[in-house]
mmCIF file of C-alpha atoms in Angstrom:
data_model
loop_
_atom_site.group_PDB
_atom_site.id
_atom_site.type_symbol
_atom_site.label_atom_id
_atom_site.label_comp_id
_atom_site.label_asym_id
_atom_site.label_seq_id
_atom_site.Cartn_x
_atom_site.Cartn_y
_atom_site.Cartn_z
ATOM 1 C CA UNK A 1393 15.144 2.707 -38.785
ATOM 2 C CA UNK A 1394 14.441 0.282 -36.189
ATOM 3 C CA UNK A 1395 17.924 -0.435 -35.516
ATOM 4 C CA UNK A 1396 18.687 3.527 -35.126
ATOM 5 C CA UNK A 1397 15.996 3.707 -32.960
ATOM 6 C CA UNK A 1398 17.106 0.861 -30.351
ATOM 7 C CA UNK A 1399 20.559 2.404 -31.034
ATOM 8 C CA UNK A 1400 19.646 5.848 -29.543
ATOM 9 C CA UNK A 1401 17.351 4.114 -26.586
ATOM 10 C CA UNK A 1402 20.180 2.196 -25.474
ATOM 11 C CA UNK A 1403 22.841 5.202 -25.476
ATOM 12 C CA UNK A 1404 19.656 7.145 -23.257
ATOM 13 C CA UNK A 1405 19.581 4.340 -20.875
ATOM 14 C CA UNK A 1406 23.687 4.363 -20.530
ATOM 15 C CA UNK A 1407 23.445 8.083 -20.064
ATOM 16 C CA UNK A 1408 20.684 7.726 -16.951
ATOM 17 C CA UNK A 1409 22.874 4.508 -15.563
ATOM 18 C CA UNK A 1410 26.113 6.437 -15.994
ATOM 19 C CA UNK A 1411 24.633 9.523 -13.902
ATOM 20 C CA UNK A 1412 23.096 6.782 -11.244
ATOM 21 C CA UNK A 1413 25.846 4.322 -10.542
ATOM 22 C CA UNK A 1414 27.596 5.347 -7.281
ATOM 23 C CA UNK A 1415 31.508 6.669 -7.729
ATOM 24 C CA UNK A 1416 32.493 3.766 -5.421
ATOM 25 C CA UNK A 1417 30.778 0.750 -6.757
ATOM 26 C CA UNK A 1418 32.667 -2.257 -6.457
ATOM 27 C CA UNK A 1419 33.962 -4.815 -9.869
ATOM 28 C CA UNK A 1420 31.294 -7.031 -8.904
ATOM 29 C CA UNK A 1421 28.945 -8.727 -6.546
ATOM 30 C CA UNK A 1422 27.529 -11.793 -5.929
ATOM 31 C CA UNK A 1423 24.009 -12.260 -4.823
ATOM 32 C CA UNK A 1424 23.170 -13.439 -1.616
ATOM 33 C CA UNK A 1425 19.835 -15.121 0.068
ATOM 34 C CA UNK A 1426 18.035 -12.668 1.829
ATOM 35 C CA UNK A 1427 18.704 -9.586 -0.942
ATOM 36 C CA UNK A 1428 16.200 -7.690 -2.776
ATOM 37 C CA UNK A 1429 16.393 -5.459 -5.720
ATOM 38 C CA UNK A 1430 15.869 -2.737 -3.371
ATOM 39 C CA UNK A 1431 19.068 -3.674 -1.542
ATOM 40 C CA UNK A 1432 21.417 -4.093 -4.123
ATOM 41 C CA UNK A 1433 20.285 -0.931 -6.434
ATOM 42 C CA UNK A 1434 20.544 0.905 -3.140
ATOM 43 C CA UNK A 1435 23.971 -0.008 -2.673
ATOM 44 C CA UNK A 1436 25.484 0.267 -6.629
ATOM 45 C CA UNK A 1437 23.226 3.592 -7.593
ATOM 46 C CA UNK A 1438 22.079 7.192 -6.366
ATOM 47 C CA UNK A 1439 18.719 5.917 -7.128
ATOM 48 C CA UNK A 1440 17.624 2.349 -6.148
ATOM 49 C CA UNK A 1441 13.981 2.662 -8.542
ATOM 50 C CA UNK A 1442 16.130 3.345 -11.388
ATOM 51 C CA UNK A 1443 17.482 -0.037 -11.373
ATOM 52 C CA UNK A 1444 14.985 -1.757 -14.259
ATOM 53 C CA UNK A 1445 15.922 0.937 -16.930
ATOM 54 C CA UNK A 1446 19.475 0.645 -16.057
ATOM 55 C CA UNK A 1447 19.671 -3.439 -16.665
ATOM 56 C CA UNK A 1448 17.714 -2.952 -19.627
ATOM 57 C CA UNK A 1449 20.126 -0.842 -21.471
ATOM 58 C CA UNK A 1450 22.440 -4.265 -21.392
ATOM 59 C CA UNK A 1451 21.266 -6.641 -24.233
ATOM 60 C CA UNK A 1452 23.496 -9.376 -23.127
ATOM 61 C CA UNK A 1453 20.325 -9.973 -19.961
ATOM 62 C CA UNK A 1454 18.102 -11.729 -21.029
ATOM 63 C CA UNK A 1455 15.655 -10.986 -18.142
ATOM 64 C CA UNK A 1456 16.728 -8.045 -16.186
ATOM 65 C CA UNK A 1457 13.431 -8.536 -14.074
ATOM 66 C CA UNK A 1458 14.681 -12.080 -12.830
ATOM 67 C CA UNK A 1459 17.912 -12.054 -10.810
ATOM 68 C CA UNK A 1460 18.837 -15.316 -8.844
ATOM 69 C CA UNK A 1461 21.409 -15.639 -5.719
ATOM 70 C CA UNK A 1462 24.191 -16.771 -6.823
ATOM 71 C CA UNK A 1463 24.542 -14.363 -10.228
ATOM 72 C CA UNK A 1464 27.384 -11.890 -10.335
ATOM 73 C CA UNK A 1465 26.859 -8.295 -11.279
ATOM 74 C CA UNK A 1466 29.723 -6.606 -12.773
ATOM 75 C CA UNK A 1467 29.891 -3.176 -12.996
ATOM 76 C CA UNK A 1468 33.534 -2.957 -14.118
ATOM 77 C CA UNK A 1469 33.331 -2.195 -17.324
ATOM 78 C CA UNK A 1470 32.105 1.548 -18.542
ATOM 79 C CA UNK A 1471 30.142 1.834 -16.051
ATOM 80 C CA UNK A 1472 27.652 -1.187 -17.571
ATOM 81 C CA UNK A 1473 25.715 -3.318 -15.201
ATOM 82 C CA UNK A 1474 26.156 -7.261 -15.974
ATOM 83 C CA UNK A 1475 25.174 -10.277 -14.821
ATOM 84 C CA UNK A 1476 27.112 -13.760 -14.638
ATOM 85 C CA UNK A 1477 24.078 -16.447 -14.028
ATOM 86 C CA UNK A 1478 24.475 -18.400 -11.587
ATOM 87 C CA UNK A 1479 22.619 -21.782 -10.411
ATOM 88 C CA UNK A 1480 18.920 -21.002 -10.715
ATOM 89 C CA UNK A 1481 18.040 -23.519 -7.281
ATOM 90 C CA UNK A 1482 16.215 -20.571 -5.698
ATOM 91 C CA UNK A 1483 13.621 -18.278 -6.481
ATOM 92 C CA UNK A 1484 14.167 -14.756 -7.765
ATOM 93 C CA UNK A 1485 14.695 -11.861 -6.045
ATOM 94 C CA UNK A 1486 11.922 -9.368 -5.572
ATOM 95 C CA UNK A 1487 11.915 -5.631 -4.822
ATOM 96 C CA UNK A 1488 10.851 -5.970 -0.942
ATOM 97 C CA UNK A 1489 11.427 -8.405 1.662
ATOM 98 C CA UNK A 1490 8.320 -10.774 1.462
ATOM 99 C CA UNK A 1491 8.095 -12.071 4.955
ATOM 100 C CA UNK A 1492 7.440 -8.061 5.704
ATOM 101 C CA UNK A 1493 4.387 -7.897 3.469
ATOM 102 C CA UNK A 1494 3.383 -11.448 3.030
ATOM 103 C CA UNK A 1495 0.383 -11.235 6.230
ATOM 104 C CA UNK A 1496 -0.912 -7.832 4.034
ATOM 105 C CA UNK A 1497 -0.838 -9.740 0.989
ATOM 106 C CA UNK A 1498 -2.994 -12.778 2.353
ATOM 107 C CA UNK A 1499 -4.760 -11.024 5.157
ATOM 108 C CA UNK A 1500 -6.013 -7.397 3.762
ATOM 109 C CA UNK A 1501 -8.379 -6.521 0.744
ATOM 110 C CA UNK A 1502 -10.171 -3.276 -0.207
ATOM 111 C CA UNK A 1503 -14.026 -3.390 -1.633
ATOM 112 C CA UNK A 1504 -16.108 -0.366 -2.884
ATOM 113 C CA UNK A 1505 -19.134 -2.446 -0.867
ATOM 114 C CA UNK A 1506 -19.704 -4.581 2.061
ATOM 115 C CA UNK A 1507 -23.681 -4.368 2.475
ATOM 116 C CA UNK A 1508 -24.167 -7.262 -0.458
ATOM 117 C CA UNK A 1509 -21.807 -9.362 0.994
ATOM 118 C CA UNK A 1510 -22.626 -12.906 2.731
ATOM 119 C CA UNK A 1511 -22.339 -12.706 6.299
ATOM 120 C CA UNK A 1512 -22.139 -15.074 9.496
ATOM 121 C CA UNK A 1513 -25.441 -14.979 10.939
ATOM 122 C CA UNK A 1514 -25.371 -17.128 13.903
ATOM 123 C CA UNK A 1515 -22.902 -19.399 16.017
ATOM 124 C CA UNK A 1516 -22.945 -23.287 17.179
ATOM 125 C CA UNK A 1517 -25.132 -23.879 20.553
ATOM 126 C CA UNK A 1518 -25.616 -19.674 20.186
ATOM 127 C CA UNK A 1519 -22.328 -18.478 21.187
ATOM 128 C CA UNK A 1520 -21.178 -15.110 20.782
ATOM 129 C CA UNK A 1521 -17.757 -16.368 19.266
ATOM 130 C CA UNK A 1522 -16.309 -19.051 17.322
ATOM 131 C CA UNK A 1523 -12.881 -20.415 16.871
ATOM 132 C CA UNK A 1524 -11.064 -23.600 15.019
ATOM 133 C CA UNK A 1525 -12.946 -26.309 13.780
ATOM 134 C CA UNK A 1526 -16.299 -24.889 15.231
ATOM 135 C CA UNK A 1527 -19.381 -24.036 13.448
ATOM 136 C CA UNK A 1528 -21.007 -20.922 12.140
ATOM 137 C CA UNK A 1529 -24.170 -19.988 10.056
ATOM 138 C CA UNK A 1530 -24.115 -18.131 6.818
ATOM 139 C CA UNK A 1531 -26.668 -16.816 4.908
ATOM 140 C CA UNK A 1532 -26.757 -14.132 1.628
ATOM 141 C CA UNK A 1533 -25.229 -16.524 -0.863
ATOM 142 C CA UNK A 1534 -26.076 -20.416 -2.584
ATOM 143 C CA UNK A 1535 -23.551 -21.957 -0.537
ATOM 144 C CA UNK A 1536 -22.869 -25.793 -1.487
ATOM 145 C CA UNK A 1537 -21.121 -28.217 0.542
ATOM 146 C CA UNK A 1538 -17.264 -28.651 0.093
ATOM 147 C CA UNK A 1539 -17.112 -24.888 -1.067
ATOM 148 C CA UNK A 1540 -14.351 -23.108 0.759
ATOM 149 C CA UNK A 1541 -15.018 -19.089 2.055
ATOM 150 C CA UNK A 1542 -12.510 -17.059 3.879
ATOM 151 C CA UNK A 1543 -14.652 -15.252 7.099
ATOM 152 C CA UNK A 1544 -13.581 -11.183 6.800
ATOM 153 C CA UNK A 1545 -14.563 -8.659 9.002
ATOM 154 C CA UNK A 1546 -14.739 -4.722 7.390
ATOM 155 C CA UNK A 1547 -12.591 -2.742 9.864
ATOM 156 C CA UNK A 1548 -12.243 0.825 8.440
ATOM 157 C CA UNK A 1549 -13.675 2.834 5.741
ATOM 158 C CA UNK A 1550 -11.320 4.911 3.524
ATOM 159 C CA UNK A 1551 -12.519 8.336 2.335
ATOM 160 C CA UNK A 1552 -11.354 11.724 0.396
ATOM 161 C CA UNK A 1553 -12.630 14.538 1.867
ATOM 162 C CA UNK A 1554 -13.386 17.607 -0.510
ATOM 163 C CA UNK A 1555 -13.020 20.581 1.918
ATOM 164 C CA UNK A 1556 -13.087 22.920 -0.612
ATOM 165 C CA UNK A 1557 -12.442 26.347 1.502
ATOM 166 C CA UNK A 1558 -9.492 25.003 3.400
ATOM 167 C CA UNK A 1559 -7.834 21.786 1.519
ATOM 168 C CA UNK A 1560 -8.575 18.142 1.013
ATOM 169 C CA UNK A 1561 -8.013 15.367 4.000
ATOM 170 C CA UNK A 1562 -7.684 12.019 3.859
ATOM 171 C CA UNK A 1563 -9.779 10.138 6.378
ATOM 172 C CA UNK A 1564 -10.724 6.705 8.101
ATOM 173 C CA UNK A 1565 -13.968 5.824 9.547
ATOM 174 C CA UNK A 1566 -13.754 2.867 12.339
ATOM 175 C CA UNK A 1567 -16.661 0.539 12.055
ATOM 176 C CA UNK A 1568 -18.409 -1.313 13.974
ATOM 177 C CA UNK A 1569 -19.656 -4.772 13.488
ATOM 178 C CA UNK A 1570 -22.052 -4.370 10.842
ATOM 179 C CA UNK A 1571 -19.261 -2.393 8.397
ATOM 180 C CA UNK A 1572 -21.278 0.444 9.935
ATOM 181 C CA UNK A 1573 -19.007 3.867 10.662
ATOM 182 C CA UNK A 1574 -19.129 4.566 14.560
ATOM 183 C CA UNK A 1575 -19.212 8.405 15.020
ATOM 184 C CA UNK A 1576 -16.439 9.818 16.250
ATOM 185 C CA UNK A 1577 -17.742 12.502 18.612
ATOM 186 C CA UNK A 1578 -14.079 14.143 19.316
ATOM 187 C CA UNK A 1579 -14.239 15.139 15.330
ATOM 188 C CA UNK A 1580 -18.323 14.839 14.958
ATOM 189 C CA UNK A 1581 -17.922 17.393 12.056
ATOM 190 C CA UNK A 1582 -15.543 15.657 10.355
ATOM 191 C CA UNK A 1583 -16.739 11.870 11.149
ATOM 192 C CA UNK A 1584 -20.430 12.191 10.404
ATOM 193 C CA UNK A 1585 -21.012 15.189 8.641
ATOM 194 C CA UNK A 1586 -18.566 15.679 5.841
ATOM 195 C CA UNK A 1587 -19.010 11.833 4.526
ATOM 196 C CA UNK A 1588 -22.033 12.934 3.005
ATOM 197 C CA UNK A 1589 -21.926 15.874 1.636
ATOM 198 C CA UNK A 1590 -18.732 16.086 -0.527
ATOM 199 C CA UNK A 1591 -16.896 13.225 0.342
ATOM 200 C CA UNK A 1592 -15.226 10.258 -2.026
ATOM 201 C CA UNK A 1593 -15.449 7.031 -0.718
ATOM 202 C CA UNK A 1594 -12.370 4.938 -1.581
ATOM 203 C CA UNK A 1595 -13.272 2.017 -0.456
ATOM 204 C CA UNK A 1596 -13.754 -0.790 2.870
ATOM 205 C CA UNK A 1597 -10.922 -2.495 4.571
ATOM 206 C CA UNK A 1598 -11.359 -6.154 5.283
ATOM 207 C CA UNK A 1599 -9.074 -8.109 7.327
ATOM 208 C CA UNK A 1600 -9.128 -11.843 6.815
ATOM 209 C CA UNK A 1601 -10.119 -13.736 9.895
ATOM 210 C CA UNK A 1602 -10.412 -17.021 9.361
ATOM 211 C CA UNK A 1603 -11.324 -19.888 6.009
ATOM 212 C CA UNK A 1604 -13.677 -22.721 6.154
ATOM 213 C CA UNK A 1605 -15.381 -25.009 4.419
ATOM 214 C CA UNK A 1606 -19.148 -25.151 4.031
ATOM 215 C CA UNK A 1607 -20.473 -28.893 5.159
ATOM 216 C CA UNK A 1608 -24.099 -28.671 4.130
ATOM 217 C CA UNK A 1609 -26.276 -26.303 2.446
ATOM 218 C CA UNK A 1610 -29.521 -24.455 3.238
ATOM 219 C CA UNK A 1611 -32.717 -26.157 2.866
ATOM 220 C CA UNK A 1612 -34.863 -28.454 4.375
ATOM 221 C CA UNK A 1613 -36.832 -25.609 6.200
ATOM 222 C CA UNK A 1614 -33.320 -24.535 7.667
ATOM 223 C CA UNK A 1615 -32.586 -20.594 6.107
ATOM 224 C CA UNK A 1616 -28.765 -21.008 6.224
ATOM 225 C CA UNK A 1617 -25.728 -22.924 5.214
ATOM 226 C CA UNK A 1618 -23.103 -24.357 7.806
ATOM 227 C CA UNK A 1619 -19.311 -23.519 7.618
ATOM 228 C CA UNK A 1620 -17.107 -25.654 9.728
ATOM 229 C CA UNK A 1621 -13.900 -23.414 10.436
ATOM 230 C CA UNK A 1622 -10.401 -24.253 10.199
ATOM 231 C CA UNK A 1623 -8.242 -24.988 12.941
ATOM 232 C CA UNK A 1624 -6.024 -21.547 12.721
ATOM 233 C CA UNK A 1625 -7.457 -18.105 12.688
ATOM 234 C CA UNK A 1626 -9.221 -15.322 14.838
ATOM 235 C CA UNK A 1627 -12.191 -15.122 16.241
ATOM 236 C CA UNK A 1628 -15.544 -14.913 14.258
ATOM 237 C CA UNK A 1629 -18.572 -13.466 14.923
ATOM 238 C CA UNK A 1630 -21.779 -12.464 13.873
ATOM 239 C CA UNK A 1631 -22.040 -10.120 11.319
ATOM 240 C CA UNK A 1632 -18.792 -10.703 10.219
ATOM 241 C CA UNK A 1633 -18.781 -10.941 5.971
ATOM 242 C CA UNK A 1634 -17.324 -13.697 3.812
ATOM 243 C CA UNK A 1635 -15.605 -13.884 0.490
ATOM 244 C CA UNK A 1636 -14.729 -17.118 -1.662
ATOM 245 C CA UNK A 1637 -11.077 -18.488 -1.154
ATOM 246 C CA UNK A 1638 -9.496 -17.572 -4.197
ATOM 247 C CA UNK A 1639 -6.251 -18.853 -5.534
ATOM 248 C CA UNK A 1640 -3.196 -17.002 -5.250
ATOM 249 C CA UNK A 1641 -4.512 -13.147 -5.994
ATOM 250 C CA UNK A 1642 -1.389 -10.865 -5.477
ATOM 251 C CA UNK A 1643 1.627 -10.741 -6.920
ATOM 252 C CA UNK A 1644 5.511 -12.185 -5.291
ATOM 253 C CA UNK A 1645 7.650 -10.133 -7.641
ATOM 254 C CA UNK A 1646 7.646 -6.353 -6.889
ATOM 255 C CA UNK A 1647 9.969 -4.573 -9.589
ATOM 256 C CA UNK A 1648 10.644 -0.654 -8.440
ATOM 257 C CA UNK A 1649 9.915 2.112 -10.299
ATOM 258 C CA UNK A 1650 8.375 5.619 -10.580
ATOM 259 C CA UNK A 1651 4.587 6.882 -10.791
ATOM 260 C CA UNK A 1652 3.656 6.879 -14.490
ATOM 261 C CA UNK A 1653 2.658 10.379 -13.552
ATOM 262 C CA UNK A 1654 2.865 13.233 -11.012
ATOM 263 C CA UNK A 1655 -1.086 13.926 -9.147
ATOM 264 C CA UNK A 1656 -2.309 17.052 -8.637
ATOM 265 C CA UNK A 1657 -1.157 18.100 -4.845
ATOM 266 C CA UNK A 1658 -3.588 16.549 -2.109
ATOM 267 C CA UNK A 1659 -4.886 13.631 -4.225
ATOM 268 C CA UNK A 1660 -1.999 11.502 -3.387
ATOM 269 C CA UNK A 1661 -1.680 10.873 0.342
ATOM 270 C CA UNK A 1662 -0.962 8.297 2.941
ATOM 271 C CA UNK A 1663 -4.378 6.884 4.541
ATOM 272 C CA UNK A 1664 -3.378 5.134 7.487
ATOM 273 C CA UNK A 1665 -0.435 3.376 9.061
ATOM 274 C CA UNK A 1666 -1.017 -0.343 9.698
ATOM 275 C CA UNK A 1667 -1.425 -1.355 13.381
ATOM 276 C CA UNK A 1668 -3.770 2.139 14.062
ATOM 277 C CA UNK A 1669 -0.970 4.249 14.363
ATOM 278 C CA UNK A 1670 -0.398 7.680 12.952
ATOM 279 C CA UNK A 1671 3.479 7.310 12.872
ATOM 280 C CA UNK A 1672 6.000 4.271 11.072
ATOM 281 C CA UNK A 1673 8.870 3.431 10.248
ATOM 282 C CA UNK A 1674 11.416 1.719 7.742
ATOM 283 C CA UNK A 1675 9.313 -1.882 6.856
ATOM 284 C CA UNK A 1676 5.947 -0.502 8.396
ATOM 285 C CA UNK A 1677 2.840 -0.734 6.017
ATOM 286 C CA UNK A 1678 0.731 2.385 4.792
ATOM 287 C CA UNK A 1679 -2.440 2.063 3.009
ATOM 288 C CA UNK A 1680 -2.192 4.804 0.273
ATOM 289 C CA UNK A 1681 -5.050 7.073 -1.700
ATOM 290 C CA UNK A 1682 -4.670 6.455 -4.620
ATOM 291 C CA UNK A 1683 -4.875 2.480 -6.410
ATOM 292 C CA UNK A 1684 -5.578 1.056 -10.366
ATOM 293 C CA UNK A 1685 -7.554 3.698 -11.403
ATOM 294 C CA UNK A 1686 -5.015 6.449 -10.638
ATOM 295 C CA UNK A 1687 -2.331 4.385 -13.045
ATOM 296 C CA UNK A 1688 -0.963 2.823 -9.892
ATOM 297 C CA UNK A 1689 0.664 -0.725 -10.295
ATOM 298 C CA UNK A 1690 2.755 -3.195 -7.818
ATOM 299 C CA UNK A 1691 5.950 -1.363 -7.922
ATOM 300 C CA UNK A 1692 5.385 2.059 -7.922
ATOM 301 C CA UNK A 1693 7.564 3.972 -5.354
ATOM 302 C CA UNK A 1694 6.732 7.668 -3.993
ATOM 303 C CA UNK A 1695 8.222 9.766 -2.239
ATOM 304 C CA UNK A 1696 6.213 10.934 0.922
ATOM 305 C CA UNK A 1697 6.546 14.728 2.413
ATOM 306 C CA UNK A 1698 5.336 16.231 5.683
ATOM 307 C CA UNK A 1699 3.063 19.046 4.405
ATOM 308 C CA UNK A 1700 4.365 22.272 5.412
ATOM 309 C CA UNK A 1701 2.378 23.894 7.941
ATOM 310 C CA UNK A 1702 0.056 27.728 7.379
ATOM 311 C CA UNK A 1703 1.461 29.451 10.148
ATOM 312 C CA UNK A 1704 0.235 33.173 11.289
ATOM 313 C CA UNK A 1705 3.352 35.904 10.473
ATOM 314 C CA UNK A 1706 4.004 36.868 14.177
ATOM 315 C CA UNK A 1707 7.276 39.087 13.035
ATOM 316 C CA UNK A 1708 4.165 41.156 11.061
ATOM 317 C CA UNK A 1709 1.071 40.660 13.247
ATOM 318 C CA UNK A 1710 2.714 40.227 16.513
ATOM 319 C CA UNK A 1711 2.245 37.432 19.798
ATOM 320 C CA UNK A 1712 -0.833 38.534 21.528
ATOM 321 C CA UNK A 1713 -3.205 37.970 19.050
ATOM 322 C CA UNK A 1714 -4.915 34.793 18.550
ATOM 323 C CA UNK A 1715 -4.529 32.655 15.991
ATOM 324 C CA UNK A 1716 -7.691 32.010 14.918
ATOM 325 C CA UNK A 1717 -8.301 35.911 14.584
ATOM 326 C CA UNK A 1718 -5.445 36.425 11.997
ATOM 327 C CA UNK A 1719 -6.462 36.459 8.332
ATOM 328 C CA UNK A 1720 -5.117 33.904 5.838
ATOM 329 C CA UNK A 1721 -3.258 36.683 3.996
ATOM 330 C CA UNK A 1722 -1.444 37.352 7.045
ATOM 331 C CA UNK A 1723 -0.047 33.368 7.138
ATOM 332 C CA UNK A 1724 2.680 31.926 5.356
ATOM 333 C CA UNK A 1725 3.217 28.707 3.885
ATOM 334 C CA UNK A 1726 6.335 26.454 5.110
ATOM 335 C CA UNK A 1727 7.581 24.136 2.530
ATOM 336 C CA UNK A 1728 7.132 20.532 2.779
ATOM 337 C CA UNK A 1729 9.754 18.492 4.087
ATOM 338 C CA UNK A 1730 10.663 15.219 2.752
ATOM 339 C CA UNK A 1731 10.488 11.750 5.144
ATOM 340 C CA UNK A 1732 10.827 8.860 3.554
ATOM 341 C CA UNK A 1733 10.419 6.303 0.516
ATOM 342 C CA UNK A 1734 7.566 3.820 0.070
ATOM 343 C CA UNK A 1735 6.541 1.125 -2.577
ATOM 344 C CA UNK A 1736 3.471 -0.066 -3.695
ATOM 345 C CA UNK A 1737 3.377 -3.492 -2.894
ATOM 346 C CA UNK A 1738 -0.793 -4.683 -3.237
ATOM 347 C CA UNK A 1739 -3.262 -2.781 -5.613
ATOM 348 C CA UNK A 1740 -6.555 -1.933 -5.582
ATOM 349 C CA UNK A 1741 -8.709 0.229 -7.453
ATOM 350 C CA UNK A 1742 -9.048 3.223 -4.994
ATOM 351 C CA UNK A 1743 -6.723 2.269 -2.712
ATOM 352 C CA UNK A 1744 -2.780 0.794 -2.407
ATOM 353 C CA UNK A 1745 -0.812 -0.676 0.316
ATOM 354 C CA UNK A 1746 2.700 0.359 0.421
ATOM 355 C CA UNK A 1747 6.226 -0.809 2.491
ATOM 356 C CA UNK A 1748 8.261 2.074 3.947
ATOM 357 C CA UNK A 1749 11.402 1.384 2.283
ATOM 358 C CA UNK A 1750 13.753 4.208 3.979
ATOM 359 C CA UNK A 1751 13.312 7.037 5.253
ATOM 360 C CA UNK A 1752 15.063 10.092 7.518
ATOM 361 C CA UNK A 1753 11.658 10.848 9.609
ATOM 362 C CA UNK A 1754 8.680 9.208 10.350
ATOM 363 C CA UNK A 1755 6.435 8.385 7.939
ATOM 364 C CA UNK A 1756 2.752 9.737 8.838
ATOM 365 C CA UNK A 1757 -0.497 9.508 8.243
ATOM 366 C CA UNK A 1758 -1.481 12.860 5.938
ATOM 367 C CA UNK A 1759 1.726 12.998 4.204
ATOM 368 C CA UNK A 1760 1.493 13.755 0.552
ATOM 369 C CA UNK A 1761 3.307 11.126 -2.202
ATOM 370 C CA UNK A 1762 5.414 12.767 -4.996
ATOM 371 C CA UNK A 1763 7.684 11.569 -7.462
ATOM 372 C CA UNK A 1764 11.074 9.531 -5.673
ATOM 373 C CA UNK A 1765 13.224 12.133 -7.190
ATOM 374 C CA UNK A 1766 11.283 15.294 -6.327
ATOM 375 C CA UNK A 1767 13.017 18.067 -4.582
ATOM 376 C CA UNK A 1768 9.933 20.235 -3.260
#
């Protein structure tokens, strides 16, 4: 039963390769420093996130996950993907170019809170700033000496807006140095009304500033603990939060594939584009809405679409008249249009960060995230 079973899975998984592999693949090719998965599925099939299930249907790999430079793929015979090992000196490839993500990985975090968190209190000789191997204060936590803490500051504040009349937005509070929101007067409804009444919160951006190690504890009628800082980082100061220095927390091998399942449209969207632009391109970062909870794992690639516009029917209702005076039954709904690929690349619960992988239009912030293969 069990070997029918694996018999039929494998002649599926032929089927999809057979239908994915380009009609001018070459016999083989070797692989080179520098490649990713990405790359080479984007060169041998119609559909680079494909690639896993397609190497899987070949029993002969033992690892389809791990490919090395140096192994040959063949795809010369029926269409079947192989792979000749080669010398395994280097590491594996992975599914996006790490030097593009590798600051996001280290650098960026999402929390659901930053009001319990340890925070810099004060500065040496009471400067407003601090750099390399100069000392702040800490307080909020049992710090010891020799204990190492990573100084973060919270920089935005990811929420869903449930705008139930109209349709749901994405937004992203600015905040100041406390983790507090600043009020956005341009959009005053939108910035400091909606957020409570209605709203999801998704979660607090922090961007690492600096690390340090604590050199003496609080105590001795003195209410806080010392942290001497390294000699590379940002600026710190006060009220910025701190988190322990963790060993290696993210993952180095990103393996494409699609969404376990397809959201509901306007829960999957694109937050922001790093740097505090709306626009990006090819290797830019997004943060995305939707994280752990949502079934979203390191990997995952979407599609993202410009949401078609609700535009007044001016054949039917004519130029003169406002648009703000023109019903909703008298609009009409453009399709979406589709811009680009993306794939998840750090996970959190709420939230995801994501690498534009290609694209034919800029990828923006409000965009919605479908399946890689959708068509609408």
């Amino acid at each position: 039963m069990m070997k029918t079973f694996r018999a039929v899975a494998a002649a599926a998984l032929l089927t999809v390769a057979a239908a994915a592999v380009s009609a001018d693949h070459p016999d083989t090719y070797t692989v080179k420093r520098g490649d990713t998965l990405w790359d080479i599925a984007g060169r041998f099939l119609k559909k680079p996130w494909l690639w896993p299930e397609i190497w899987q249907a070949n029993p002969q790999i033992r690892n389809p996950h791990l490919i090395y430079p140096g192994d040959v793929i063949s795809l010369a015979y029926l269409d079947r993907v192989a792979v000749q090992p080669g010398p395994r000196t280097e590491a594996p490839l992975t599914g996006v170019p790490l030097a593009e993500v590798e600051p996001f990985l280290k650098n960026l975090r999402v929390v659901d809170r930053v009001d319990n968190m340890p925070y810099v209190v004060g500065v040496e000789e009471d400067h407003l700033r601090a750099v390399g191997q100069q000392v702040v204060y800490i307080t909020g936590v049992d710090a010891q000496p020799g204990q190492r803490w990573a100084v973060v500051r919270p920089t935005v504040r990811y929420t869903h807006l449930d705008r139930t009349a109209c349709c749901d937005l994405m937004h992203k509070d600015d905040l100041d140095f406390r983790g507090d929101h600043v009020i956005d007067f341009e959009n005053y409804w939108t910035s400091a009304v909606l957020p409570d009444k209605g709203s999801e919160e998704l979660g607090y951006e922090l961007r690492q500033l600096a690390t340090g190690t604590v050199s003496r504890a609080a105590g001795g009628g003195v209410d806080t603990a010392t942290l001497v800082l390294d000699g590379n980082g940002r600026e710190v100061r006060v009220g910025d939060r701190l988190i322990p220095v963790a060993a290696q927390e993210y993952d180095l091998q990103f393996f494409p594939h699609p969404p376990k399942a397809q959201f509901e449209y306007g829960r999957a969207q694109i937050l922001a584009v790093a740097d505090e632009i709306s626009h990006g391109g090819p290797h830019d970062v997004v943060a995305l809405s939707v994280g752990a909870r949502d079934g979203i794992d390191n990997g995952t690639v979407f599609s993202t679409w410009r949401v078609g516009s609700l535009t007044p029917d001016r054949v039917r209702m004519g130029d003169e008249r406002d648009a703000d005076t023109i019903a909703r039954t008298d609009h009409v709904r453009l399709p979406d249009e589709f811009a680009s690929h993306v794939m998840v690349f750090r996970t959190f619960e709420k939230v995801s960060y994501a690498l534009v992988m290609d694209g034919i239009r800029p990828t923006a912030v409000g965009q919605e995230l479908k399946h890689p293969d959708a068509t609408q």
